[in-house]
Amino acid sequence: MSVLDEIYAKAKLNPQKVAFPEAENEKMMLAAYEAGKEGYIIPILVGNTAKIKSLCAERGLEEAVFEFVDIADEEYKNKIIEAYVALPDTMLKQKPLARRTQDPLYFAMVMEAVGDADVTFAGIDNTTGDVLLAGQMIIGLKPGISTISSIGLCDIPGFKGSEGTLLAVGDSAVCTNPTSEQLASIAISACDTVSSLLDWEPRCAMVSYSTLGSGQGELIDKVVEGVKIANELRPDLAIDGEFQFDAAISPAVAAKKVNRESRVAGKANVIIWPDLNVGNVGVKLIQQFGKADAYGPMLQGFNKVVCDCSRGAPVSEIKGNIVISAVRAAGSKNY
Amino acid sequence: MERKELESQVIALVATSYGVDAGTLTVETSFADEIGGTSVQMVGLVSEIENELDVMVQLQDAAGCATIGDLVDKVEEEM
């Protein structure tokens, strides 16, 4: 059974409510429909309900698969805004919220923030910037987390790591040149993401071109400081470094290069890149030379799950990402 | 609203969003060199402007402001 099959099986056990603010988009509607029809999620289409229902009929889709929320429903809108502003630490007040929720993206996120949805899934009609901004304004960041970031899950044929062929890597998509504090945030978020999605016990390596002081310089200092901050913030997590990539994932290399106790060295299942140059190149090397399937990027760091999918993605890929985000939402309720 | 009053209000909102003393800020204060901060704090600032002044400044416009004075100009344009 592939990792995606396992995730699909998990989703079916506990279908989550996923809000779709770009429901009129054909690819999005089809992906939501398939995921709902097959029992992985409860899809909620957010927008102009009359128009969405008419598109649904035109496309030959059964209305009964969906729940519909009309953003013109003033009674419901006022109810969720009222519930939202009563939450602690929210950024927007009632009046700006009323204006922002004319946009289905913000409406869906307010629904999620107040518990009427478990995930907001967008990214075809809205840019990544739109989704990140709305997420930061409405959903907010987890306590202690200073940046939004992402991880991807690589399934690498022939790789014999501590999770078989799987390795989680981040950030390869969002945070360009993280500070030490941001690196710590990325590592902490990544641990939480793999716990909620895959039930792994995370072993997170922060990688560099040096292993425990074998090299020197500011690029290394940034990673060393990031490890220190992460350990101070979340001593419950196994986050260690700085390690070279091979010392992180190979027990033989770790035995030679890591001359102290480590819960991570040689058996890391999560890799944190020092910056986006490394992250982007690293993932492409894994894909090109390792012939790996890469799932994601999964956004992380928000208080709840927000998903930004690729505009060019086919329906099958969007559906996979919907199901992944739903399983993350279900998993994150457990801790 | 008079320009001076708007400047004071924006300075107060910058101080709240970035957790700095408003007395240390002027319209000449540079975001990059003197305030620093994260993109999340800029999102907080844009939200505060929306909350308190009822003006929507786009995040990319706010992020493009070199000084607090530039931000006041943007807010004034949108009023």
mmCIF file of N, CA and C in Angstrom, chain A residues 223-288:
data_model
loop_
_atom_site.group_PDB
_atom_site.id
_atom_site.type_symbol
_atom_site.label_atom_id
_atom_site.label_comp_id
_atom_site.label_asym_id
_atom_site.label_seq_id
_atom_site.Cartn_x
_atom_site.Cartn_y
_atom_site.Cartn_z
ATOM 1 N N VAL A 223 21.979 27.980 11.450
ATOM 2 C CA VAL A 223 21.333 26.679 11.683
ATOM 3 C C VAL A 223 21.518 26.253 13.143
ATOM 4 N N VAL A 224 22.742 26.435 13.652
ATOM 5 C CA VAL A 224 23.024 26.059 15.054
ATOM 6 C C VAL A 224 22.079 26.810 15.998
ATOM 7 N N GLU A 225 21.922 28.096 15.751
ATOM 8 C CA GLU A 225 21.039 28.907 16.585
ATOM 9 C C GLU A 225 19.585 28.450 16.436
ATOM 10 N N GLY A 226 19.219 28.071 15.210
ATOM 11 C CA GLY A 226 17.857 27.574 14.953
ATOM 12 C C GLY A 226 17.567 26.322 15.763
ATOM 13 N N VAL A 227 18.538 25.404 15.825
ATOM 14 C CA VAL A 227 18.370 24.172 16.621
ATOM 15 C C VAL A 227 18.156 24.540 18.087
ATOM 16 N N LYS A 228 18.981 25.484 18.562
ATOM 17 C CA LYS A 228 18.906 25.885 19.973
ATOM 18 C C LYS A 228 17.522 26.479 20.292
ATOM 19 N N ILE A 229 17.048 27.349 19.427
ATOM 20 C CA ILE A 229 15.736 27.985 19.673
ATOM 21 C C ILE A 229 14.628 26.928 19.647
ATOM 22 N N ALA A 230 14.699 26.035 18.653
ATOM 23 C CA ALA A 230 13.663 24.993 18.541
ATOM 24 C C ALA A 230 13.626 24.128 19.798
ATOM 25 N N ASN A 231 14.797 23.772 20.299
ATOM 26 C CA ASN A 231 14.849 22.924 21.497
ATOM 27 C C ASN A 231 14.342 23.663 22.740
ATOM 28 N N GLU A 232 14.603 24.971 22.784
ATOM 29 C CA GLU A 232 14.090 25.753 23.917
ATOM 30 C C GLU A 232 12.565 25.855 23.861
ATOM 31 N N LEU A 233 12.052 26.071 22.631
ATOM 32 C CA LEU A 233 10.609 26.251 22.488
ATOM 33 C C LEU A 233 9.844 24.946 22.664
ATOM 34 N N ARG A 234 10.395 23.858 22.128
ATOM 35 C CA ARG A 234 9.688 22.571 22.170
ATOM 36 C C ARG A 234 10.638 21.448 22.579
ATOM 37 N N PRO A 235 10.973 21.405 23.870
ATOM 38 C CA PRO A 235 11.889 20.356 24.324
ATOM 39 C C PRO A 235 11.311 18.949 24.161
ATOM 40 N N ASP A 236 9.995 18.865 23.935
ATOM 41 C CA ASP A 236 9.365 17.551 23.752
ATOM 42 C C ASP A 236 9.693 16.939 22.393
ATOM 43 N N LEU A 237 10.182 17.745 21.463
ATOM 44 C CA LEU A 237 10.429 17.246 20.106
ATOM 45 C C LEU A 237 11.901 16.863 19.920
ATOM 46 N N ALA A 238 12.132 15.843 19.083
ATOM 47 C CA ALA A 238 13.512 15.464 18.749
ATOM 48 C C ALA A 238 13.954 16.273 17.532
ATOM 49 N N ILE A 239 14.558 17.426 17.804
ATOM 50 C CA ILE A 239 15.075 18.295 16.738
ATOM 51 C C ILE A 239 16.567 18.455 17.015
ATOM 52 N N ASP A 240 17.409 18.144 16.038
ATOM 53 C CA ASP A 240 18.852 18.157 16.301
ATOM 54 C C ASP A 240 19.614 18.636 15.063
ATOM 55 N N GLY A 241 20.856 18.981 15.264
ATOM 56 C CA GLY A 241 21.730 19.455 14.204
ATOM 57 C C GLY A 241 22.803 20.330 14.810
ATOM 58 N N GLU A 242 23.613 21.045 14.017
ATOM 59 C CA GLU A 242 23.526 20.992 12.591
ATOM 60 C C GLU A 242 24.192 19.728 12.065
ATOM 61 N N PHE A 243 23.566 19.107 11.075
ATOM 62 C CA PHE A 243 24.091 17.907 10.447
ATOM 63 C C PHE A 243 24.208 18.121 8.950
ATOM 64 N N GLN A 244 25.206 17.445 8.354
ATOM 65 C CA GLN A 244 25.174 17.322 6.893
ATOM 66 C C GLN A 244 24.052 16.345 6.549
ATOM 67 N N PHE A 245 23.591 16.415 5.329
ATOM 68 C CA PHE A 245 22.434 15.608 4.938
ATOM 69 C C PHE A 245 22.694 14.115 5.146
ATOM 70 N N ASP A 246 23.917 13.660 4.773
ATOM 71 C CA ASP A 246 24.180 12.219 4.914
ATOM 72 C C ASP A 246 24.233 11.812 6.394
ATOM 73 N N ALA A 247 24.771 12.672 7.223
ATOM 74 C CA ALA A 247 24.821 12.350 8.660
ATOM 75 C C ALA A 247 23.418 12.324 9.263
ATOM 76 N N ALA A 248 22.501 13.028 8.621
ATOM 77 C CA ALA A 248 21.123 13.054 9.120
ATOM 78 C C ALA A 248 20.384 11.760 8.815
ATOM 79 N N ILE A 249 20.632 11.194 7.629
ATOM 80 C CA ILE A 249 19.771 10.068 7.218
ATOM 81 C C ILE A 249 20.488 8.716 7.166
ATOM 82 N N SER A 250 21.819 8.715 7.235
ATOM 83 C CA SER A 250 22.541 7.443 7.100
ATOM 84 C C SER A 250 23.156 7.039 8.447
ATOM 85 N N PRO A 251 22.744 5.890 9.004
ATOM 86 C CA PRO A 251 23.311 5.464 10.288
ATOM 87 C C PRO A 251 24.835 5.299 10.214
ATOM 88 N N ALA A 252 25.341 4.820 9.075
ATOM 89 C CA ALA A 252 26.785 4.596 8.948
ATOM 90 C C ALA A 252 27.547 5.918 8.995
ATOM 91 N N VAL A 253 27.044 6.909 8.278
ATOM 92 C CA VAL A 253 27.722 8.218 8.272
ATOM 93 C C VAL A 253 27.596 8.878 9.647
ATOM 94 N N ALA A 254 26.418 8.752 10.233
ATOM 95 C CA ALA A 254 26.214 9.352 11.561
ATOM 96 C C ALA A 254 27.174 8.740 12.577
ATOM 97 N N ALA A 255 27.398 7.439 12.471
ATOM 98 C CA ALA A 255 28.300 6.768 13.427
ATOM 99 C C ALA A 255 29.704 7.352 13.338
ATOM 100 N N LYS A 256 30.098 7.767 12.143
ATOM 101 C CA LYS A 256 31.443 8.342 11.973
ATOM 102 C C LYS A 256 31.506 9.812 12.374
ATOM 103 N N LYS A 257 30.441 10.563 12.031
ATOM 104 C CA LYS A 257 30.537 12.025 12.160
ATOM 105 C C LYS A 257 29.906 12.594 13.430
ATOM 106 N N VAL A 258 28.976 11.861 14.015
ATOM 107 C CA VAL A 258 28.264 12.417 15.182
ATOM 108 C C VAL A 258 28.770 11.713 16.437
ATOM 109 N N ASN A 259 29.612 12.433 17.165
ATOM 110 C CA ASN A 259 30.265 11.801 18.310
ATOM 111 C C ASN A 259 29.609 12.156 19.634
ATOM 112 N N ARG A 260 28.304 12.211 19.616
ATOM 113 C CA ARG A 260 27.556 12.400 20.868
ATOM 114 C C ARG A 260 26.189 11.751 20.679
ATOM 115 N N GLU A 261 25.477 11.622 21.794
ATOM 116 C CA GLU A 261 24.137 11.031 21.726
ATOM 117 C C GLU A 261 23.233 11.906 20.855
ATOM 118 N N SER A 262 22.425 11.284 20.046
ATOM 119 C CA SER A 262 21.432 12.038 19.270
ATOM 120 C C SER A 262 20.257 11.126 18.963
ATOM 121 N N ARG A 263 19.051 11.649 19.177
ATOM 122 C CA ARG A 263 17.853 10.875 18.845
ATOM 123 C C ARG A 263 17.547 10.966 17.355
ATOM 124 N N VAL A 264 18.321 11.800 16.651
ATOM 125 C CA VAL A 264 17.982 12.118 15.262
ATOM 126 C C VAL A 264 19.039 11.646 14.264
ATOM 127 N N ALA A 265 20.305 11.849 14.586
ATOM 128 C CA ALA A 265 21.385 11.586 13.625
ATOM 129 C C ALA A 265 21.290 10.170 13.062
ATOM 130 N N GLY A 266 21.381 10.071 11.747
ATOM 131 C CA GLY A 266 21.347 8.777 11.079
ATOM 132 C C GLY A 266 19.959 8.203 10.888
ATOM 133 N N LYS A 267 18.971 8.758 11.564
ATOM 134 C CA LYS A 267 17.612 8.213 11.441
ATOM 135 C C LYS A 267 16.549 9.311 11.341
ATOM 136 N N ALA A 268 16.944 10.437 10.785
ATOM 137 C CA ALA A 268 15.982 11.534 10.645
ATOM 138 C C ALA A 268 14.871 11.136 9.668
ATOM 139 N N ASN A 269 13.641 11.514 10.026
ATOM 140 C CA ASN A 269 12.547 11.344 9.060
ATOM 141 C C ASN A 269 12.016 12.691 8.568
ATOM 142 N N VAL A 270 12.550 13.765 9.140
ATOM 143 C CA VAL A 270 12.213 15.124 8.690
ATOM 144 C C VAL A 270 13.520 15.890 8.492
ATOM 145 N N ILE A 271 13.656 16.518 7.320
ATOM 146 C CA ILE A 271 14.847 17.319 7.015
ATOM 147 C C ILE A 271 14.430 18.772 6.871
ATOM 148 N N ILE A 272 15.132 19.655 7.564
ATOM 149 C CA ILE A 272 14.861 21.089 7.423
ATOM 150 C C ILE A 272 16.043 21.738 6.711
ATOM 151 N N TRP A 273 15.748 22.288 5.524
ATOM 152 C CA TRP A 273 16.794 22.955 4.732
ATOM 153 C C TRP A 273 17.144 24.309 5.358
ATOM 154 N N PRO A 274 18.360 24.784 5.125
ATOM 155 C CA PRO A 274 18.722 26.092 5.707
ATOM 156 C C PRO A 274 18.099 27.294 5.002
ATOM 157 N N ASP A 275 17.727 27.123 3.726
ATOM 158 C CA ASP A 275 17.045 28.216 3.015
ATOM 159 C C ASP A 275 16.366 27.657 1.767
ATOM 160 N N LEU A 276 15.694 28.549 1.056
ATOM 161 C CA LEU A 276 14.881 28.097 -0.080
ATOM 162 C C LEU A 276 15.733 27.677 -1.293
ATOM 163 N N ASN A 277 16.930 28.267 -1.439
ATOM 164 C CA ASN A 277 17.813 27.802 -2.516
ATOM 165 C C ASN A 277 18.079 26.312 -2.350
ATOM 166 N N VAL A 278 18.494 25.941 -1.147
ATOM 167 C CA VAL A 278 18.800 24.539 -0.875
ATOM 168 C C VAL A 278 17.530 23.696 -1.005
ATOM 169 N N GLY A 279 16.439 24.218 -0.471
ATOM 170 C CA GLY A 279 15.188 23.457 -0.461
ATOM 171 C C GLY A 279 14.675 23.151 -1.846
ATOM 172 N N ASN A 280 14.701 24.165 -2.690
ATOM 173 C CA ASN A 280 14.196 23.972 -4.049
ATOM 174 C C ASN A 280 15.090 23.024 -4.833
ATOM 175 N N VAL A 281 16.392 23.257 -4.746
ATOM 176 C CA VAL A 281 17.334 22.389 -5.459
ATOM 177 C C VAL A 281 17.265 20.969 -4.892
ATOM 178 N N GLY A 282 17.195 20.883 -3.562
ATOM 179 C CA GLY A 282 17.169 19.566 -2.911
ATOM 180 C C GLY A 282 16.001 18.715 -3.379
ATOM 181 N N VAL A 283 14.814 19.303 -3.402
ATOM 182 C CA VAL A 283 13.633 18.539 -3.826
ATOM 183 C C VAL A 283 13.769 18.115 -5.287
ATOM 184 N N LYS A 284 14.300 19.005 -6.102
ATOM 185 C CA LYS A 284 14.420 18.660 -7.530
ATOM 186 C C LYS A 284 15.470 17.565 -7.740
ATOM 187 N N LEU A 285 16.523 17.572 -6.938
ATOM 188 C CA LEU A 285 17.503 16.476 -7.018
ATOM 189 C C LEU A 285 16.841 15.143 -6.634
ATOM 190 N N ILE A 286 16.062 15.191 -5.562
ATOM 191 C CA ILE A 286 15.389 13.964 -5.110
ATOM 192 C C ILE A 286 14.436 13.455 -6.204
ATOM 193 N N GLN A 287 13.736 14.391 -6.827
ATOM 194 C CA GLN A 287 12.785 13.993 -7.872
ATOM 195 C C GLN A 287 13.489 13.486 -9.129
ATOM 196 N N GLN A 288 14.532 14.225 -9.548
ATOM 197 C CA GLN A 288 15.184 13.891 -10.824
ATOM 198 C C GLN A 288 16.072 12.657 -10.713
#
